[in-house]
Amino acid sequence: MGGLEHLLAALSPLNLLLALAGVAAGTVIGALPGLTATMAVAVLVPFTFSMDPAAALIALGAIYTGAIYGGAYAAILLNTPGTPSAIATTFDGYPMARAGRGDLALTLACLASVAGGLVGAGFLLLLAPPMATVALKFGPVEYFWLAVFGLTLIASLGEGSTVKGLIGGCLGLLLAMVGVAEVGGDIRYVGDFKSLLGGIDIVSALIGLYCVPVLIELVATPARHLESVSRVAGFQLREAGALIARAKLNLARSSVIGTVVGILPGAGGSIASLVAYSEAKRASARRANFGKGEPEGIVATESANNATVGGGFIPTLVLGIPGTPPDAIILGALLVQGIRTGPTLFTDQAPIVYTFVWGLILATLLMLPVGLLIGRFAFRSILAIPKAVLVPSVALLTVLGSFAVHNNPHEVQQMVVLGVAAWVLGRMGFSASPIVLGLILGAIAERGFVQGQLIGGARGSVWAEFFGRPISLGIIAFILLGLLWPWWMARRARRRSGAAGPAEVGRG
Amino acid sequence: MAERDDGIASGRDIAGAVGSLLFIGVGAAALWHAGEFSMLGAVFPRAIGGLLVVLGLVYLVLVVLGRTQPVAPLQGSLARRAGVALVMLAWAWALVPLGFLAASAIAFVLLMLVANHDRWSPSRAAGYLAAGAVVLGGLYTLFKLVLLVPLP
């Protein structure tokens, strides 16, 4: 167990400085659309090679946690997730900013991120070895059901027609199939465009689908981009604190979801935040407000995605299996430092590991002042910049961000084409979020489905493979709960109201 | 299109119907091409392509039955919207032939012209151009020289 001596080691001036600098750098990089947490860690990892192992780990953990949080800025202020982990933050963050509550949304995101990060780091400190074994019980079928669980969010996004949402989700799933198939190796839906062989890059697609339609709409009228309720609104810590206190159950549940999903190799912050959002909406009495600027939505997504940081370190350190892509880079840095990960790491090299975990907790706490200050500056800047400068500046960021992922100009073209298509589809009532969900979850769902079929076929029963495993059944129960709960609650509310209302235009 | 008492437009969603027809076509094409894939590679494309066709048909039926909401009409300038889309498309395809700096500088100025709704004055133009130079120069320096991204 991490004792006082490790906490004191983490509190050394150098470690504190590294944590502060790491959080600030990570936050700024994560805030730029296209620059993911993975890229933030990858770009800055060489600077840690000359440091001692614990200090290097603290710096990398701080960069990672800062970048995950930084993604919320662009999500809230520009409707563009700075990192894929912040996708679900756009659902309620941007509507809040449009309604003049951008500063409150940013403060909420900061508080929720800190809370989620602390829960994830707490699990890492106290329960790492037993929890890592849970991750090993997830097979392809469990990943398939987890992806289906994420896809059920389409039905509960509440943006107009459910059928249109499902159509958008199918389009996203088809887009995820473009390129060389992971299972079978077929070249699918590439046509004569060789640049599509590698598939559609998720980060570029995210930037295009979310950001380009906003840019196109921004120029249409002279109205301001965002409004501010009050010029002297400040951090709104008291109001944000009250909202967090009201949403404490949501905060705890989302943080645990984030930690658990973070433990699963390959799942990551985007799935964690989507699952947490779906569960928060299902459980909330104000579920009708979700997607329209509901603070609880931000609390769920931001606590969940930051909890994946600590959660992801659990299989990384205990099993040597990276929980998330940035963990894979950090694992590489650990090997450079001569540290061998594995179950004995927490005993053989306890000083390094526990100093790092305490350093991660300190970095998460430092995110509070750093995040609040940067958030306030970002909000005021976006408010003050005239559209004639804001639009080309954001457009420049989208071009740079989509290029920088793989240094590939074709991905810039993909980004713009998808963005313009998203605007056209938006005019037909098809929103971007279901397409993004399908695109992100498509590969996981297909891989799990096909591998599950193969394994089930070899074992003699595909049916038993998909419906006979306890973890799968648990996830299926949550899927059914997520789909049926809103319908059942609405039905109960209608019965309680006693009288049938006037004929409604169907939701389609 | 009529306006209901609650302010929500009601009527047939013609744009959505056009979109559904488009998606039925996309789904059918996905199904068609799935015939060229191996058995493993065709499972998901067939399932999703078929689902897309079915969902498109369901939405068309809903439109015919009048159980849909039309999308709110466009407000503001369509020409400016088209301007942003065209500039960004041209920008994406000009990155390699013109180089990042030249293509971005031209696109930046064009987008500035499209996005500005105020009266142009020499001081405003100079201020915006200076801000553009700082943003472009700063981001170019960050990506090219600090992050070592090999911009074209």
XYZ file of C-alpha atoms in Angstrom:
660
model
C 0.000 0.000 0.000
C 1.270 3.487 -0.780
C 2.494 4.977 2.473
C 3.375 8.415 3.771
C 6.969 8.173 2.550
C 5.762 7.781 -1.042
C 3.401 10.735 -0.676
C 6.294 12.831 0.641
C 8.465 11.694 -2.268
C 5.740 12.777 -4.684
C 5.595 16.164 -2.935
C 9.210 17.036 -3.802
C 9.522 20.443 -5.518
C 10.683 18.831 -8.779
C 7.755 16.405 -8.883
C 5.279 19.168 -8.063
C 6.748 21.345 -10.818
C 6.598 18.464 -13.300
C 2.992 17.728 -12.359
C 2.027 21.395 -12.753
C 3.841 21.809 -16.073
C 2.499 18.475 -17.327
C -1.098 19.325 -16.490
C -0.814 22.781 -18.114
C 0.858 21.425 -21.275
C -1.579 18.530 -21.516
C -4.579 20.812 -21.046
C -3.463 23.194 -23.798
C -2.645 20.378 -26.248
C -5.881 18.529 -25.463
C -7.863 21.728 -26.041
C -6.688 21.955 -29.663
C -8.994 19.907 -31.908
C -7.067 17.074 -33.502
C -4.323 16.927 -30.916
C -5.317 13.922 -28.808
C -4.106 12.832 -25.395
C -2.134 10.110 -27.198
C -0.362 12.729 -29.282
C 0.284 14.934 -26.227
C 1.970 12.045 -24.434
C 3.808 10.876 -27.574
C 5.193 14.340 -28.359
C 6.397 14.987 -24.825
C 7.624 11.501 -23.883
C 11.236 12.047 -25.085
C 11.634 14.818 -22.496
C 11.167 12.224 -19.743
C 13.897 9.811 -20.810
C 16.548 11.651 -18.803
C 14.411 11.876 -15.655
C 14.306 9.353 -12.839
C 11.479 6.812 -13.343
C 9.033 8.147 -10.759
C 9.428 11.750 -11.982
C 9.030 10.620 -15.602
C 5.857 8.729 -14.759
C 4.456 11.706 -12.856
C 5.138 14.023 -15.818
C 3.529 11.629 -18.296
C 0.526 10.960 -16.053
C 0.027 14.710 -15.588
C 0.205 15.366 -19.345
C -2.261 12.543 -19.979
C -4.792 13.622 -17.366
C -4.494 17.290 -18.439
C -5.040 16.403 -22.114
C -8.147 14.339 -21.361
C -9.586 17.285 -19.435
C -8.433 19.837 -22.056
C -10.617 18.153 -24.681
C -13.656 19.592 -22.889
C -12.794 23.208 -23.832
C -13.299 22.807 -27.560
C -16.264 20.488 -26.927
C -18.028 23.121 -24.845
C -16.985 26.297 -26.670
C -16.786 25.109 -30.298
C -18.918 21.923 -30.367
C -15.758 20.087 -31.422
C -14.310 17.491 -29.066
C -10.667 18.466 -28.482
C -9.992 14.764 -27.919
C -12.234 11.775 -28.781
C -12.861 11.335 -25.035
C -14.835 14.590 -25.041
C -17.363 13.557 -27.724
C -20.238 13.182 -25.287
C -19.324 16.488 -23.606
C -20.502 18.284 -26.766
C -24.053 16.959 -26.215
C -24.745 19.262 -23.275
C -21.633 21.442 -23.086
C -22.201 23.312 -26.340
C -25.922 23.919 -25.703
C -24.948 25.349 -22.295
C -22.364 27.628 -23.928
C -24.889 28.712 -26.575
C -27.270 29.603 -23.764
C -24.642 31.819 -22.128
C -23.552 29.295 -19.468
C -20.198 28.438 -21.016
C -18.214 29.511 -17.963
C -20.392 27.380 -15.692
C -20.045 24.436 -18.089
C -16.237 24.777 -18.040
C -16.133 24.946 -14.239
C -18.409 21.910 -14.012
C -16.168 20.043 -16.451
C -13.134 20.929 -14.324
C -14.699 19.826 -11.034
C -16.064 16.612 -12.559
C -12.718 15.841 -14.223
C -10.873 16.294 -10.924
C -13.370 14.085 -9.082
C -13.278 11.400 -11.767
C -9.490 11.537 -11.952
C -9.237 11.106 -8.167
C -11.576 8.101 -8.207
C -9.566 6.463 -11.002
C -6.283 7.143 -9.204
C -7.818 5.906 -5.936
C -8.727 2.586 -7.556
C -5.191 2.401 -8.942
C -3.764 2.984 -5.466
C -5.988 0.560 -3.588
C -7.335 -2.098 -5.934
C -4.981 -2.400 -8.891
C -4.009 -6.100 -8.787
C -7.510 -7.605 -8.201
C -9.159 -5.297 -10.735
C -6.632 -6.093 -13.445
C -7.727 -9.718 -13.383
C -11.295 -8.594 -14.228
C -10.014 -7.180 -17.521
C -8.690 -10.584 -18.522
C -12.218 -12.039 -18.369
C -13.387 -9.795 -21.239
C -13.367 -11.717 -24.517
C -14.462 -10.666 -28.032
C -18.137 -11.269 -27.239
C -18.017 -8.995 -24.183
C -16.412 -6.266 -26.315
C -19.168 -6.756 -28.909
C -21.878 -6.294 -26.288
C -20.016 -3.304 -24.839
C -20.048 -1.704 -28.305
C -23.758 -2.482 -28.668
C -24.282 -0.872 -25.261
C -22.589 2.281 -26.592
C -24.713 2.165 -29.748
C -27.941 2.063 -27.743
C -27.110 5.638 -26.789
C -28.329 6.586 -30.284
C -31.859 5.731 -29.186
C -31.535 7.938 -26.130
C -29.699 10.919 -27.603
C -33.018 12.669 -27.941
C -32.075 14.720 -31.007
C -35.287 14.568 -33.034
C -36.267 11.338 -34.753
C -35.060 8.007 -33.344
C -35.264 6.402 -36.814
C -33.050 9.151 -38.222
C -30.617 8.558 -35.353
C -30.499 4.846 -36.148
C -29.963 5.624 -39.856
C -27.062 7.904 -38.884
C -25.632 5.160 -36.655
C -25.772 2.686 -39.557
C -23.995 5.209 -41.789
C -21.268 5.529 -39.129
C -20.951 1.739 -38.932
C -20.583 1.584 -42.738
C -17.946 4.323 -42.653
C -16.071 2.282 -40.024
C -15.889 -0.588 -42.536
C -14.065 1.464 -45.180
C -10.535 0.167 -45.814
C -8.880 -3.141 -45.031
C -11.056 -5.323 -42.765
C -9.414 -6.281 -39.461
C -10.945 -9.750 -39.629
C -10.619 -11.415 -43.024
C -8.444 -8.734 -44.621
C -10.977 -7.759 -47.320
C -10.584 -4.354 -48.954
C -14.027 -2.790 -48.501
C -15.725 0.282 -49.968
C -12.501 1.899 -51.156
C -13.319 2.158 -54.873
C -10.569 3.897 -56.806
C -9.466 5.951 -53.798
C -6.252 4.308 -52.610
C -6.021 6.907 -49.824
C -9.006 5.171 -48.191
C -7.132 1.868 -47.793
C -6.177 2.797 -44.241
C -9.810 3.552 -43.429
C -11.367 6.759 -42.205
C -9.359 8.220 -39.363
C -11.594 8.743 -36.357
C -9.945 11.955 -35.163
C -10.137 13.597 -38.598
C -13.723 12.434 -38.977
C -14.603 13.796 -35.548
C -13.160 17.182 -36.405
C -14.995 17.299 -39.716
C -18.352 15.987 -38.513
C -18.524 18.262 -35.501
C -16.545 21.355 -36.423
C -17.143 22.096 -40.123
C -20.965 22.329 -39.788
C -20.476 24.782 -36.896
C -18.147 26.916 -39.061
C -20.650 26.855 -41.935
C -23.470 27.971 -39.630
C -21.327 30.583 -37.854
C -20.979 32.768 -40.937
C -24.677 32.733 -41.859
C -25.776 35.517 -39.516
C -24.034 38.422 -37.774
C -25.170 37.133 -34.334
C -22.457 36.420 -31.750
C -20.995 32.911 -31.586
C -21.612 32.481 -27.865
C -23.472 34.608 -25.360
C -22.499 35.320 -21.779
C -25.202 35.645 -19.155
C -23.079 38.080 -17.221
C -19.871 39.868 -18.051
C -18.649 39.328 -14.470
C -19.841 35.765 -14.055
C -16.437 34.559 -12.794
C -15.736 30.897 -12.096
C -19.253 30.274 -10.727
C -17.672 27.816 -8.306
C -20.536 28.024 -5.839
C -23.188 27.165 -8.435
C -20.989 24.487 -9.990
C -20.278 23.038 -6.532
C -24.007 22.918 -5.779
C -24.678 21.170 -9.099
C -21.921 18.661 -8.407
C -23.316 18.021 -4.917
C -26.779 17.466 -6.431
C -25.268 15.039 -8.941
C -23.087 13.144 -6.457
C -24.577 9.761 -7.319
C -24.128 10.452 -11.017
C -20.552 11.569 -10.302
C -19.744 8.407 -8.332
C -21.388 6.083 -10.864
C -19.744 7.770 -13.855
C -16.331 7.742 -12.185
C -16.606 4.015 -11.471
C -17.813 3.379 -15.053
C -14.817 5.363 -16.330
C -12.404 3.395 -14.140
C -13.827 0.023 -15.188
C -13.940 0.902 -18.905
C -10.405 2.322 -18.605
C -9.234 -1.055 -17.306
C -10.522 -2.770 -20.464
C -7.718 -2.727 -23.030
C -8.665 -0.740 -26.123
C -11.914 0.735 -24.806
C -10.773 4.197 -23.678
C -12.279 7.534 -22.696
C -14.731 7.935 -25.586
C -16.585 4.713 -24.753
C -16.402 5.439 -21.019
C -17.975 8.863 -21.449
C -20.683 7.544 -23.795
C -21.642 4.723 -21.431
C -21.603 7.074 -18.430
C -23.739 9.608 -20.328
C -26.248 6.933 -21.268
C -26.490 5.710 -17.672
C -26.740 9.263 -16.294
C -29.599 10.016 -18.669
C -31.378 6.784 -17.839
C -31.153 7.409 -14.109
C -31.867 11.151 -14.100
C -35.206 12.710 -13.271
C -34.311 15.444 -15.787
C -33.597 13.060 -18.661
C -35.733 15.190 -20.977
C -33.148 17.999 -20.634
C -30.222 15.827 -21.732
C -28.844 17.015 -25.051
C -30.242 20.512 -24.439
C -27.687 21.792 -21.911
C -28.153 19.575 -18.842
C -25.252 20.027 -16.356
C -25.550 16.381 -15.258
C -24.532 15.334 -18.777
C -21.225 17.188 -18.429
C -20.678 15.781 -14.930
C -21.134 12.241 -16.273
C -18.910 12.489 -19.322
C -16.053 14.483 -17.798
C -15.820 12.419 -14.611
C -15.892 9.192 -16.649
C -13.239 10.156 -19.182
C -10.801 11.377 -16.532
C -11.402 8.246 -14.437
C -10.101 6.187 -17.376
C -6.628 7.640 -16.717
C -6.219 5.835 -13.382
C -8.223 2.855 -14.626
C -6.049 2.486 -17.714
C -2.896 2.384 -15.607
C -4.176 -0.694 -13.740
C -3.683 -3.273 -16.553
C -0.687 -1.274 -17.820
C 1.233 -1.571 -14.566
C -0.110 -4.904 -13.275
C -0.284 -6.913 -16.509
C 1.818 -4.923 -18.972
C -1.303 -4.567 -21.173
C -2.068 -0.916 -21.979
C -5.640 0.028 -21.084
C -5.724 3.040 -23.435
C -3.501 4.256 -26.340
C -1.601 6.811 -24.203
C -0.913 3.990 -21.733
C 0.805 2.102 -24.551
C 3.220 5.027 -25.031
C 3.786 5.315 -21.292
C 4.435 1.557 -21.189
C 7.117 2.092 -23.830
C 8.635 4.885 -21.738
C 8.686 2.562 -18.722
C 10.582 -0.059 -20.711
C 13.090 2.630 -21.760
C 13.516 3.395 -18.047
C 14.266 -0.276 -17.413
C 11.051 -0.929 -15.473
C 9.439 -4.313 -16.077
C 5.694 -4.199 -15.530
C 3.842 -7.157 -14.074
C 2.088 -8.385 -10.938
C 5.275 -8.056 -8.884
C 5.798 -4.412 -9.831
C 3.780 -3.237 -6.830
C 6.109 -5.122 -4.473
C 9.488 -5.145 -6.239
C 9.423 -1.489 -7.242
C 6.914 -0.136 -4.770
C 8.667 3.233 -4.232
C 8.454 4.098 -7.934
C 4.872 2.908 -8.409
C 3.399 4.446 -5.280
C 5.289 7.730 -5.743
C 3.822 7.817 -9.259
C 0.275 7.110 -8.034
C 0.528 9.867 -5.442
C 1.994 12.126 -8.123
C -0.989 11.361 -10.353
C -3.335 12.283 -7.506
C -1.448 15.564 -6.970
C -1.517 16.302 -10.711
C -5.268 15.696 -10.720
C -5.677 18.110 -7.814
C -3.501 20.685 -9.606
C -5.910 20.417 -12.538
C -8.398 22.390 -10.449
C -6.568 25.757 -10.369
C -4.892 25.228 -13.749
C -8.116 24.118 -15.424
C -10.234 26.888 -13.933
C -7.744 29.584 -14.986
C -7.250 28.249 -18.518
C -10.989 27.642 -18.867
C -11.852 31.201 -17.897
C -9.238 32.558 -20.300
C -10.499 30.301 -23.112
C -14.142 31.302 -22.595
C -13.382 35.035 -22.457
C -11.164 34.734 -25.551
C -13.807 32.933 -27.583
C -16.371 35.560 -26.520
C -14.109 38.471 -27.465
C -12.832 37.269 -30.848
C -14.844 38.643 -33.805
C -16.279 36.065 -36.177
C -14.091 37.270 -39.043
C -11.036 36.102 -37.060
C -12.627 33.219 -35.130
C -13.927 31.336 -38.196
C -10.629 31.211 -40.145
C -8.684 30.521 -36.929
C -10.860 27.522 -36.025
C -10.780 26.377 -39.664
C -6.969 26.535 -39.528
C -6.985 24.414 -36.366
C -9.198 21.816 -38.051
C -6.825 21.603 -41.030
C -3.726 21.404 -38.810
C -5.323 18.940 -36.406
C -6.529 16.532 -39.074
C -3.186 16.692 -40.878
C -1.094 16.228 -37.743
C -2.683 12.906 -36.759
C -0.767 10.957 -39.419
C 0.893 13.787 -41.390
C -1.467 12.877 -44.197
C -3.066 15.520 -46.483
C -5.720 12.990 -47.564
C -7.080 13.017 -44.033
C -7.607 16.794 -44.331
C -9.665 16.097 -47.463
C -11.624 13.377 -45.636
C -12.244 15.788 -42.773
C -13.637 18.554 -44.995
C -15.737 16.217 -47.182
C -17.245 14.544 -44.100
C -17.847 17.961 -42.532
C -19.658 19.377 -45.568
C -21.643 16.119 -45.866
C -22.539 16.401 -42.165
C -23.892 19.914 -42.761
C -25.994 18.727 -45.728
C -27.272 15.747 -43.711
C -27.973 18.112 -40.811
C -30.236 20.113 -43.126
C -32.125 16.852 -43.718
C -32.429 16.285 -39.976
C -29.659 13.677 -39.589
C -27.380 14.771 -36.735
C -23.656 14.036 -36.488
C -23.556 12.296 -33.097
C -25.090 8.937 -34.167
C -22.723 8.848 -37.173
C -19.771 9.411 -34.829
C -21.001 6.718 -32.443
C -21.243 4.230 -35.304
C -17.819 5.199 -36.597
C -16.117 4.785 -33.212
C -17.868 1.611 -32.128
C -18.041 -0.046 -35.550
C -14.601 -1.650 -35.500
C -14.993 -2.917 -31.916
C -18.473 -4.288 -32.644
C -17.466 -6.030 -35.865
C -14.259 -7.499 -34.446
C -16.103 -8.829 -31.398
C -19.012 -10.139 -33.467
C -16.930 -11.987 -36.054
C -14.413 -13.350 -33.532
C -17.303 -14.400 -31.269
C -18.902 -16.255 -34.174
C -15.636 -18.037 -34.965
C -15.004 -18.996 -31.333
C -18.640 -20.047 -30.864
C -18.495 -22.126 -34.048
C -15.339 -23.874 -32.835
C -16.898 -24.556 -29.425
C -20.074 -25.908 -30.962
C -22.590 -23.168 -30.138
C -22.532 -19.567 -31.351
C -25.689 -18.911 -29.339
C -24.043 -20.006 -26.067
C -20.975 -17.928 -26.876
C -23.027 -14.741 -27.229
C -25.718 -15.386 -24.593
C -24.195 -17.853 -22.179
C -21.373 -15.924 -20.515
C -22.081 -14.153 -17.222
C -20.379 -10.832 -18.094
C -22.148 -10.769 -21.482
C -25.491 -11.383 -19.781
C -24.786 -8.540 -17.365
C -24.033 -6.141 -20.228
C -27.130 -7.356 -22.143
C -29.207 -6.613 -19.040
C -27.839 -3.063 -18.995
C -28.584 -2.706 -22.728
C -32.195 -3.755 -22.195
C -32.436 -1.508 -19.163
C -31.059 1.424 -21.143
C -33.518 0.864 -23.981
C -36.619 0.040 -21.979
C -36.206 2.240 -18.905
C -37.013 5.613 -20.619
C -39.987 4.007 -22.392
C -41.261 2.474 -19.148
C -40.803 5.737 -17.208
C -42.624 7.702 -19.913
C -45.443 5.162 -19.909
C -45.731 5.349 -16.123
C -45.743 9.160 -16.243
C -48.510 9.097 -18.857
C -50.571 6.711 -16.734
C -50.057 8.881 -13.649
C -51.121 11.999 -15.487
C -54.354 10.095 -16.009
C -55.554 11.790 -19.144
C -54.404 11.358 -22.703
C -53.061 14.603 -24.208
C -53.813 15.980 -27.661
C -52.520 13.974 -30.607
C -48.786 14.491 -30.989
C -46.680 14.580 -34.053
C -44.775 11.309 -33.837
C -41.094 11.253 -33.079
C -40.603 9.003 -36.061
C -45.823 23.616 -43.520
C -48.037 24.672 -40.648
C -47.090 26.066 -37.265
C -48.539 24.294 -34.245
C -49.627 26.103 -31.085
C -46.431 24.983 -29.351
C -44.312 26.596 -32.022
C -43.081 23.320 -33.527
C -43.416 23.110 -37.261
C -45.567 20.194 -38.337
C -46.019 18.586 -41.731
C -44.220 16.155 -44.008
C -40.441 15.998 -43.701
C -39.596 16.230 -47.396
C -35.870 16.825 -46.762
C -35.797 13.800 -44.465
C -37.547 11.747 -47.147
C -34.916 12.779 -49.692
C -32.227 11.789 -47.168
C -33.933 8.451 -46.569
C -33.973 7.753 -50.312
C -30.272 8.578 -50.378
C -29.587 6.176 -47.512
C -31.672 3.434 -49.119
C -29.355 3.822 -52.111
C -26.258 3.745 -49.864
C -27.544 0.633 -48.060
C -28.342 -1.104 -51.354
C -24.867 -0.277 -52.683
C -23.307 -1.628 -49.469
C -25.296 -4.862 -49.875
C -24.324 -5.120 -53.549
C -20.613 -4.715 -52.845
C -20.782 -7.134 -49.873
C -21.150 -9.884 -52.481
C -17.506 -9.265 -53.440
C -16.177 -9.859 -49.907
C -15.168 -13.069 -48.149
C -17.698 -14.725 -45.853
C -16.094 -13.209 -42.750
C -15.751 -9.779 -44.312
C -19.333 -9.714 -45.597
C -21.209 -10.460 -42.351
C -21.284 -6.932 -40.985
C -21.660 -5.057 -44.303
C -24.698 -7.239 -45.139
C -26.264 -6.732 -41.726
C -25.729 -2.970 -41.637
C -26.515 -2.381 -45.330
C -29.780 -4.312 -44.962
C -30.653 -2.433 -41.775
C -30.002 0.891 -43.525
C -32.413 -0.024 -46.346
C -35.090 -1.122 -43.874
C -34.728 1.999 -41.709
C -34.836 4.240 -44.803
C -38.079 2.562 -45.876
C -39.520 2.899 -42.359
C -38.805 6.630 -42.395
C -40.414 7.009 -45.824
C -43.553 5.311 -44.495
C -43.554 7.665 -41.509
C -43.265 10.640 -43.884
C -46.206 9.367 -45.959
C -48.247 8.897 -42.766
C -47.369 12.448 -41.689
C -45.760 11.253 -38.438
C -42.563 13.291 -38.877
C -41.334 16.769 -38.074
C -39.867 18.826 -40.897
C -36.484 20.473 -40.309
C -36.631 24.160 -39.415
C -36.068 26.399 -42.465
C -32.631 27.943 -43.043
C -32.032 31.397 -41.607
C -29.238 33.680 -42.736
C -27.101 33.682 -45.824
C -26.875 30.535 -47.958
C -24.159 32.160 -50.092
C -21.881 32.656 -47.065
C -22.450 29.034 -45.977
C -21.584 27.809 -49.468
C -18.546 30.114 -49.408
C -17.133 28.463 -46.270
C -17.709 24.971 -47.689
C -16.067 25.813 -51.018
C -13.070 27.575 -49.451
C -12.444 24.657 -47.092
C -12.716 22.097 -49.900
C -10.305 24.115 -52.056
C -7.967 24.551 -49.074
C -7.823 20.793 -48.439
C -6.925 20.071 -52.057
C -4.474 23.006 -52.348
C -2.334 22.016 -49.339
C 0.096 19.872 -51.317
C 0.360 21.823 -54.624
C 0.574 25.288 -52.995
C 2.232 24.345 -49.722
C 0.746 24.780 -46.267
C 1.643 28.439 -45.692
C 0.469 29.815 -49.064
C -2.741 27.754 -49.164
C -3.582 28.596 -45.562
C -2.866 32.328 -45.943
C -5.162 32.557 -48.984
C -7.901 30.471 -47.320
C -7.600 32.490 -44.096
C -8.188 35.776 -45.933
C -11.064 34.338 -47.982
C -12.774 32.967 -44.867
C -12.255 36.349 -43.177
C -14.090 38.009 -46.087
C -16.916 35.464 -45.944
C -17.327 35.638 -42.156
C -17.231 39.415 -41.715
C -20.655 41.057 -41.437
C -19.377 44.522 -40.380
C -18.404 47.444 -42.608
C -14.816 47.159 -43.753
C -12.531 50.047 -42.792
C -8.755 50.312 -43.208
C -8.187 49.939 -39.467
C -10.519 46.937 -39.212
C -8.870 45.268 -42.206
C -5.389 45.930 -40.813
C -6.391 44.628 -37.376
C -7.934 41.435 -38.741
C -4.994 40.793 -41.071
C -2.530 41.328 -38.220
C -4.533 38.924 -36.020
C -4.582 36.411 -38.865
C -0.813 36.710 -39.316
C -0.254 36.126 -35.594
C -2.575 33.085 -35.507
C -1.177 31.545 -38.688
C 2.432 32.309 -37.774
C 1.987 31.095 -34.194
C 0.319 27.824 -35.131
C 2.775 27.235 -37.981
C 5.676 27.721 -35.556
C 4.068 25.458 -32.949
C 3.345 22.607 -35.339
C 6.312 22.882 -37.700
C 9.123 23.903 -35.363
C 8.053 22.781 -31.877
C 5.991 19.655 -32.573
C 8.023 18.859 -35.721
C 4.936 18.082 -37.811
C 6.126 17.874 -41.450
C 3.653 20.367 -42.905
C 3.621 20.349 -46.729
